[in-house]
PDB file of C-alpha atoms and ligand atoms in Angstrom:
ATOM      1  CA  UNK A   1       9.518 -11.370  18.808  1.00 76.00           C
ATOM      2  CA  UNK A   2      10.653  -8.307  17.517  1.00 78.00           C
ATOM      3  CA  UNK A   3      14.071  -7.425  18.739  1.00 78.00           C
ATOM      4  CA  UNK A   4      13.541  -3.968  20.763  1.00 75.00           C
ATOM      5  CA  UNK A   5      17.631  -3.426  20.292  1.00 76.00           C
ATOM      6  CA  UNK A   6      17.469  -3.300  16.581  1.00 88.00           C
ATOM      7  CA  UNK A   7      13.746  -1.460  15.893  1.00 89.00           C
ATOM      8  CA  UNK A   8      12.512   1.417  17.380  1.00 94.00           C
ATOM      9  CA  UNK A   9       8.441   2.753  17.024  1.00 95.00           C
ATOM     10  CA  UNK A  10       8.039   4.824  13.924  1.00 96.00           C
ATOM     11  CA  UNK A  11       4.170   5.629  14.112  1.00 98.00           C
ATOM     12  CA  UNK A  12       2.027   4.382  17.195  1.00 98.00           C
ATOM     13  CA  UNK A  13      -1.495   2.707  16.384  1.00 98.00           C
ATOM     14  CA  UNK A  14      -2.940   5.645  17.201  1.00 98.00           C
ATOM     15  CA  UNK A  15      -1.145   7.833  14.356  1.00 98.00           C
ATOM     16  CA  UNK A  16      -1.814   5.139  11.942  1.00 98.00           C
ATOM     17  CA  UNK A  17      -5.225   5.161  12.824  1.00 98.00           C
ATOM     18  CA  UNK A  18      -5.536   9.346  12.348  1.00 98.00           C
ATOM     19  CA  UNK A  19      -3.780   9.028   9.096  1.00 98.00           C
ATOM     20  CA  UNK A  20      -6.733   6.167   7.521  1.00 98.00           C
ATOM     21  CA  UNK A  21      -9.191   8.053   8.740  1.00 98.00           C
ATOM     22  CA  UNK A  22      -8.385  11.299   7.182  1.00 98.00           C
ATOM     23  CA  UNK A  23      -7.851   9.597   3.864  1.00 98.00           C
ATOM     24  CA  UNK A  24     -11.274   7.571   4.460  1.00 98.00           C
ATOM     25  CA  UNK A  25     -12.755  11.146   4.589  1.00 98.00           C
ATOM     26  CA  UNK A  26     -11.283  12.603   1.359  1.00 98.00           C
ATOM     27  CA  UNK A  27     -12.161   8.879  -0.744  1.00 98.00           C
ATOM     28  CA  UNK A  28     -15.857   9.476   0.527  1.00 98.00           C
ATOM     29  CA  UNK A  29     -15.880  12.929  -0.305  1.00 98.00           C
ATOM     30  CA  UNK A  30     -14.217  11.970  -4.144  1.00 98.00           C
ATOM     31  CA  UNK A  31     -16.449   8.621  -4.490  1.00 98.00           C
ATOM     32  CA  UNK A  32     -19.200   9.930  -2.756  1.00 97.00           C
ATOM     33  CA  UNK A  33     -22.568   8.258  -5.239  1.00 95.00           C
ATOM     34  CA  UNK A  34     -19.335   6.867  -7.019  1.00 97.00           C
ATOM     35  CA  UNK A  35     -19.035   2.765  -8.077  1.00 97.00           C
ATOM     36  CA  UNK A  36     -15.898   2.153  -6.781  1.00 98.00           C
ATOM     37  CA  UNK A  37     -13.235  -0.676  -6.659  1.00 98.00           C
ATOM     38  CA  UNK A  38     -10.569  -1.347  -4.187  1.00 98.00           C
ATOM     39  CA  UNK A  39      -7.329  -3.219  -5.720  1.00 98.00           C
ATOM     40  CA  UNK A  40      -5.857  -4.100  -2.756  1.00 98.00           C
ATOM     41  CA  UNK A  41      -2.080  -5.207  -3.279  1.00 97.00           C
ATOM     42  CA  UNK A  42      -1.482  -8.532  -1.262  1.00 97.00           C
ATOM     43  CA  UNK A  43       0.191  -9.473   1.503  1.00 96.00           C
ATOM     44  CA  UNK A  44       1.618  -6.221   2.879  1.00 96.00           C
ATOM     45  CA  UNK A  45      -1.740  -4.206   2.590  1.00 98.00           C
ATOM     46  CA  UNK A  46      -4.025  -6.590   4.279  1.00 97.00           C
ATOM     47  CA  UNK A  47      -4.407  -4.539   7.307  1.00 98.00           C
ATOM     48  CA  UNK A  48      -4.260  -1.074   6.161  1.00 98.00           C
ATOM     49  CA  UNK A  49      -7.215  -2.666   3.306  1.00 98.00           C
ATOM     50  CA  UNK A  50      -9.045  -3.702   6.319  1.00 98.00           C
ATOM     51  CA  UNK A  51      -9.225  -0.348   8.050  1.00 98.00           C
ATOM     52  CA  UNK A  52      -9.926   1.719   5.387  1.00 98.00           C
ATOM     53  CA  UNK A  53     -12.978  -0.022   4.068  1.00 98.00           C
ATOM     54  CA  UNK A  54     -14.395  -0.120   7.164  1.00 98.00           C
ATOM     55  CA  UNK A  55     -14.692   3.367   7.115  1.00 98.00           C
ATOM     56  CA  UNK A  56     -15.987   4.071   3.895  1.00 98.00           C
ATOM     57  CA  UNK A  57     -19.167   5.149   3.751  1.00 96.00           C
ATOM     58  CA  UNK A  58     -20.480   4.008   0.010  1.00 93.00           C
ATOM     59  CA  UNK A  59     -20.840   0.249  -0.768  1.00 96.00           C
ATOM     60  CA  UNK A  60     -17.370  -0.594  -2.561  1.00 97.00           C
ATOM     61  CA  UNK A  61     -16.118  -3.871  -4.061  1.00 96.00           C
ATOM     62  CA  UNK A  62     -12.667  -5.096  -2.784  1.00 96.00           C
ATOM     63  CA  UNK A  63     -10.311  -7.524  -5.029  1.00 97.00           C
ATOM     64  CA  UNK A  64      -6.549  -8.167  -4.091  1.00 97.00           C
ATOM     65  CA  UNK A  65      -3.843  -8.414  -6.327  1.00 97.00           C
ATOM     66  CA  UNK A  66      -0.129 -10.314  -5.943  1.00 97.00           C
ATOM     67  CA  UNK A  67       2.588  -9.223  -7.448  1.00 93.00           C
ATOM     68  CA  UNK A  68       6.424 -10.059  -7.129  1.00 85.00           C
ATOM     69  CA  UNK A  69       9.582  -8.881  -7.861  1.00 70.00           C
ATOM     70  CA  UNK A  70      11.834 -10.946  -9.462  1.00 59.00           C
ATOM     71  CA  UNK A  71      14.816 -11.403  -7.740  1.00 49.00           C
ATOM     72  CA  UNK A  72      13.535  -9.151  -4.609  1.00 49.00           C
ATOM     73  CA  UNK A  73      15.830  -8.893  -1.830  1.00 48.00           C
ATOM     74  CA  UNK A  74      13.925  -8.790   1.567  1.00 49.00           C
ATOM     75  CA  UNK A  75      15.108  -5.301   2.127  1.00 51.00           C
ATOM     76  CA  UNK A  76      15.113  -3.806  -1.574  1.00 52.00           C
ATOM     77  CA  UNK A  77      12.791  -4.123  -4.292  1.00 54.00           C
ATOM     78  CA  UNK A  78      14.270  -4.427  -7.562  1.00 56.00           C
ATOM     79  CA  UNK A  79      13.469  -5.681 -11.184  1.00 64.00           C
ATOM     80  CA  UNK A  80      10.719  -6.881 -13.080  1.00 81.00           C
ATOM     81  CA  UNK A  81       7.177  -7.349 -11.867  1.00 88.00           C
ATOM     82  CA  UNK A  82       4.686 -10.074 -12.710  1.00 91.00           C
ATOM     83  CA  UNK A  83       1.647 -10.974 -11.518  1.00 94.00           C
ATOM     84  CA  UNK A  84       1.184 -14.140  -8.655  1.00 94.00           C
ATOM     85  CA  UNK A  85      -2.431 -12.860  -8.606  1.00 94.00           C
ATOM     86  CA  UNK A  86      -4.540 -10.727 -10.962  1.00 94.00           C
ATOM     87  CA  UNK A  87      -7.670  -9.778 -11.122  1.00 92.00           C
ATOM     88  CA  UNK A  88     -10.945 -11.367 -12.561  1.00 85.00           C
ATOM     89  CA  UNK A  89     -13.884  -8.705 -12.793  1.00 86.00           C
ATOM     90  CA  UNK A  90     -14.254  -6.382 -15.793  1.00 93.00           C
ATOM     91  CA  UNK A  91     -13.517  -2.883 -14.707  1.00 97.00           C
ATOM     92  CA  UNK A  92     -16.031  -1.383 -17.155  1.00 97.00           C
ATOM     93  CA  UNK A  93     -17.747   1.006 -15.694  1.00 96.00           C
ATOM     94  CA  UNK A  94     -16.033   1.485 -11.932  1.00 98.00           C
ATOM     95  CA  UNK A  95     -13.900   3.759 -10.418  1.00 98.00           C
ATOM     96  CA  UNK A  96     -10.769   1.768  -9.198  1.00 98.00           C
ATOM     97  CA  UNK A  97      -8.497   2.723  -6.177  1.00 98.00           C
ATOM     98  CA  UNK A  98      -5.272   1.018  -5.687  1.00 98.00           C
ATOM     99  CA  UNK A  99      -4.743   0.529  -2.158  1.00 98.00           C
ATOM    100  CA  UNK A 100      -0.865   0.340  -1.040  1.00 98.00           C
ATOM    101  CA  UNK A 101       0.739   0.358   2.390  1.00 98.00           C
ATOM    102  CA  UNK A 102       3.915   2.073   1.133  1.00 97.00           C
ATOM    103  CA  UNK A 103       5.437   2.639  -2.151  1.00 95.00           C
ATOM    104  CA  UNK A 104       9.102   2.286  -2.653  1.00 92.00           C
ATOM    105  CA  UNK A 105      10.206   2.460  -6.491  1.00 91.00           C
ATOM    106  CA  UNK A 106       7.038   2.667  -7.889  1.00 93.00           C
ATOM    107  CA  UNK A 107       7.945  -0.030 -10.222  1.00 91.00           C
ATOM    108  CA  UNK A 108       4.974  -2.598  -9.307  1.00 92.00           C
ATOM    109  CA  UNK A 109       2.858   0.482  -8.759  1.00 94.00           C
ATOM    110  CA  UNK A 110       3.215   1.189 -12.641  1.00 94.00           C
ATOM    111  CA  UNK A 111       2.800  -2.613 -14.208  1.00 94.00           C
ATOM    112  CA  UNK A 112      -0.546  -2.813 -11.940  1.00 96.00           C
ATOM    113  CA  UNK A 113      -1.905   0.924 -12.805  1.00 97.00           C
ATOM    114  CA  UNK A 114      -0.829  -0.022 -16.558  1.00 95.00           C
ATOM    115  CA  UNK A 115      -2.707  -3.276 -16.229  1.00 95.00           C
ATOM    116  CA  UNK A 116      -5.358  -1.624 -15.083  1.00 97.00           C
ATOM    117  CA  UNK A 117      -6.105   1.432 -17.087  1.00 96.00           C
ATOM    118  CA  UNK A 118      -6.346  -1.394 -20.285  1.00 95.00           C
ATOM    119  CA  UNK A 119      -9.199  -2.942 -18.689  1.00 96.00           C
ATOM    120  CA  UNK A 120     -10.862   0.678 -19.759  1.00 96.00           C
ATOM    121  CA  UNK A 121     -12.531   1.258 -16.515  1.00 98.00           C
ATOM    122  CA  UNK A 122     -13.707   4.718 -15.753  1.00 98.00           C
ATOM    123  CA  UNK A 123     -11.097   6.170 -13.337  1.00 98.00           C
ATOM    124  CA  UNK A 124      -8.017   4.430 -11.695  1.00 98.00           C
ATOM    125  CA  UNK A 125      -6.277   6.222  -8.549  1.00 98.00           C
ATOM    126  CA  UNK A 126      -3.701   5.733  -5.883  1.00 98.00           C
ATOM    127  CA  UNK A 127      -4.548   5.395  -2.677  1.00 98.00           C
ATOM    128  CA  UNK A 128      -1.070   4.643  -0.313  1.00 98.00           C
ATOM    129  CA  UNK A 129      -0.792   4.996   3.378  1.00 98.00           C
ATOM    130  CA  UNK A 130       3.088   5.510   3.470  1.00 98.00           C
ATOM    131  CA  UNK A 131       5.576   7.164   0.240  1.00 97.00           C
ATOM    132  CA  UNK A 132       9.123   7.017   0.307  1.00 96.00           C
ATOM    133  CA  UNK A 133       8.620   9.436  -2.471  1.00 92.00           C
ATOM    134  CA  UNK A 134      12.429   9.885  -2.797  1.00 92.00           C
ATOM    135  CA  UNK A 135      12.839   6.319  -3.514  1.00 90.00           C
ATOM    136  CA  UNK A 136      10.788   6.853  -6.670  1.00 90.00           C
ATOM    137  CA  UNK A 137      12.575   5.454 -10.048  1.00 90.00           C
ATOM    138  CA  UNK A 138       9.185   5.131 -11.983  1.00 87.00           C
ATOM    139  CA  UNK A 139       7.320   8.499 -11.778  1.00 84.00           C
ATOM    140  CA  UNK A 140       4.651   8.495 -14.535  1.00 84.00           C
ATOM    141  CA  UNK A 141       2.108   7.169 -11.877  1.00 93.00           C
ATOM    142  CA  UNK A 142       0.453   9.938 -10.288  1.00 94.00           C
ATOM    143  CA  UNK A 143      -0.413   8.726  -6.513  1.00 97.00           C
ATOM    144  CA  UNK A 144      -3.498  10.639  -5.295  1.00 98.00           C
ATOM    145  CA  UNK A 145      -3.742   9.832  -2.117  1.00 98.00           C
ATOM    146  CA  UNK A 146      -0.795   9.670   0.005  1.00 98.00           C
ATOM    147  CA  UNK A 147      -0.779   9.133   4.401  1.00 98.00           C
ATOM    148  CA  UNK A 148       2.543  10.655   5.030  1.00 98.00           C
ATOM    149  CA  UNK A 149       5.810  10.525   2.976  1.00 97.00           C
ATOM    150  CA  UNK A 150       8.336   9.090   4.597  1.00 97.00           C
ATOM    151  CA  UNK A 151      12.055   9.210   4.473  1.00 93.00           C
ATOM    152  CA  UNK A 152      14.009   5.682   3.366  1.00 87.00           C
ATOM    153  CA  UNK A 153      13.826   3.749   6.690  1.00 91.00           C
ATOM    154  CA  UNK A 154      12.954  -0.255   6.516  1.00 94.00           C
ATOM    155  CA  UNK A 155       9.854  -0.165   8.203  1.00 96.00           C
ATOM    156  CA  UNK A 156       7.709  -3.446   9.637  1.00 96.00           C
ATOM    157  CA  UNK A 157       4.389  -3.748  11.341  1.00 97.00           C
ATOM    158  CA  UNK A 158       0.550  -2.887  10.207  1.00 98.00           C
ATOM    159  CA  UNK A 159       1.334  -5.395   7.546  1.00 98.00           C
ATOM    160  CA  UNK A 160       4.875  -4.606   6.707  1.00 97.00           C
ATOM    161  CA  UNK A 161       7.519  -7.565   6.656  1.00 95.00           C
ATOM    162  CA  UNK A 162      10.852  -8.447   7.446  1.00 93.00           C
ATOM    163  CA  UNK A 163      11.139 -11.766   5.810  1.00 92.00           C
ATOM    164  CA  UNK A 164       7.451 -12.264   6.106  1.00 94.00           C
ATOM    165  CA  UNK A 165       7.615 -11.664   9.280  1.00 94.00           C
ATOM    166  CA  UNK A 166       6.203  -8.843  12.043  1.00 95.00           C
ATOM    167  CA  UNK A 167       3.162  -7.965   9.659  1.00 97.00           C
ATOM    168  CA  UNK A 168       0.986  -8.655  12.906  1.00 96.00           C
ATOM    169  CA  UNK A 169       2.398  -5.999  14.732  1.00 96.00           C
ATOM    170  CA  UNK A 170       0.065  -3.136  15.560  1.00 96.00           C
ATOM    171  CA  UNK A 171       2.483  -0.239  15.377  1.00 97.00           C
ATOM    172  CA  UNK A 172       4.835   0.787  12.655  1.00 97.00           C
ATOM    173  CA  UNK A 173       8.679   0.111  13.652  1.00 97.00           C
ATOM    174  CA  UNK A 174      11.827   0.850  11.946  1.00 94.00           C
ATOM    175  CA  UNK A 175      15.166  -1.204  11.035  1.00 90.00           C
ATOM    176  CA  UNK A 176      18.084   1.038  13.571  1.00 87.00           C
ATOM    177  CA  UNK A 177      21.137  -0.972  11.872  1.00 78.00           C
ATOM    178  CA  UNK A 178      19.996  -1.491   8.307  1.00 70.00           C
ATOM    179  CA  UNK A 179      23.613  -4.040   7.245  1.00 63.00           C
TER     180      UNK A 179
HETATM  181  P1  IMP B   1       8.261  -0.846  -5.227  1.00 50.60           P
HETATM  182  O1  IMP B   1       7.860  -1.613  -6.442  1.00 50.60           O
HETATM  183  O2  IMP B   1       9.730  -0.619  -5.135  1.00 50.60           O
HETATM  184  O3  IMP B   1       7.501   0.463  -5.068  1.00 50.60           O
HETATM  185  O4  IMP B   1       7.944  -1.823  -4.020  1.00 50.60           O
HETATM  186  C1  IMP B   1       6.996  -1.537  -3.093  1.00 50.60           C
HETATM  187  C2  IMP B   1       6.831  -2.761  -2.212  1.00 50.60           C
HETATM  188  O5  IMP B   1       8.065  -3.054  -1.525  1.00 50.60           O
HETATM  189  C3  IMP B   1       5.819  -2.464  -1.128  1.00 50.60           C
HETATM  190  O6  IMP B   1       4.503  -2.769  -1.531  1.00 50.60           O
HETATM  191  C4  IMP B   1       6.301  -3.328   0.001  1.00 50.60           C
HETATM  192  O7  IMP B   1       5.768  -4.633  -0.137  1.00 50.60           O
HETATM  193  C5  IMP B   1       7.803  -3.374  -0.175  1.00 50.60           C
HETATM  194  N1  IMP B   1       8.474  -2.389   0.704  1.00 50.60           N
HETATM  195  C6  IMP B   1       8.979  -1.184   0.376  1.00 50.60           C
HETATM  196  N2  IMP B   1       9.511  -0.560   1.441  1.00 50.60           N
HETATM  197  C7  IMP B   1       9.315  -1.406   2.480  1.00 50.60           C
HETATM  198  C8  IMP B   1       9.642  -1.323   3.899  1.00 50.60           C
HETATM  199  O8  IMP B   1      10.196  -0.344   4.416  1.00 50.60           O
HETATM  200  N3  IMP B   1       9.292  -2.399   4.656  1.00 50.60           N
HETATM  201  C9  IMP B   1       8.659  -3.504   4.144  1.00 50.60           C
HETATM  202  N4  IMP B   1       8.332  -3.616   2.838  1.00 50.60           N
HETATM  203  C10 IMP B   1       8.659  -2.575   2.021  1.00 50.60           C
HETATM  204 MG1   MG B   2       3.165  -4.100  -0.886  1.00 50.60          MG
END
């Protein structure tokens, strides 16, 4: 159980559910007539993948990707990126959306949307519910659709861990007492 002393709600179900929808309308309004791809990034977008292809209105493929940070603390990303997972189908031809639930450094963002762009398919987005856009090191990847930017809390729930843990949770907490 989550520990009510040490988290505290960040965004209720209900906000999290107003911010997918709103970027479900702009992706059917950009992909409208559109092939498109979703490259979800496993495990911590699981749910927000779920909700946001269910309310997409073309017919989209979905793949997941796994990545890992070498060397990845459970409360900081750091270091190199390599692939646990990658992904089989040729890209020729679609329009691929990388679907995050937050991005921190941006450093896995950039080996998957390098990855990516050499499979030569026709467009390749960014679609993230949550930005700690401050956090960015790597800024060369331009991230088109954003939820809400956030500040630098640690944040668990809608499919956000702490140690693998609390992704189940259906509202978005943050970490009070980071140390
Ligand atoms: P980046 O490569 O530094 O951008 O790492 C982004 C990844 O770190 C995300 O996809 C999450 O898996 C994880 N992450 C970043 N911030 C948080 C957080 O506040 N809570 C849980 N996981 C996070
Ligand atoms: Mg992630």
């Amino acid at each position: 159980m989550l520990d009510e002393r040490n988290f505290s709600k960040y965004l209720s179900n209900h906000e999290i559910e107003v911010l997918v929808q709103s970027l479900a309308e702009r992706i059917n309004k950009d992909y409208k007539g559109k092939n498109l791809l979703l490259v979800a990034v496993l495990k911590g977008t699981i749910i927000f993948a779920a909700d946001l292809i269910r309310k997409l209105e073309m017919d989209p493929e979905i793949e997941f990707v796994r990545m890992t940070s070498y060397g990845k603390k459970s409360r900081a990303s750091s270091g190199t990126v390599a692939f646990l997972k990658d992904i089989q189908s040729d890209l020729r031809g679609k329009h691929v959306l990388i679907v995050e639930e937050i991005i921190d450094s941006g450093r896995s963002l950039e080996f998957l949307y390098e990855r990516l762009k050499k499979a030569e398919p026709e467009s390749v987005e960014v679609c993230t519910l949550l930005d700690k856009s401050k956090k960015r090191v790597v800024t060369d990847v331009p991230v088109k659709y954003v939820g809400r930017v956030v500040d630098d809390p640690f944040l668990v729930g809608y499919g956000l861990d702490l140690e693998e843990k609390f992704r189940n949770l259906k509202d978005i907490h943050y970490l009070k007492y980071p140390n």
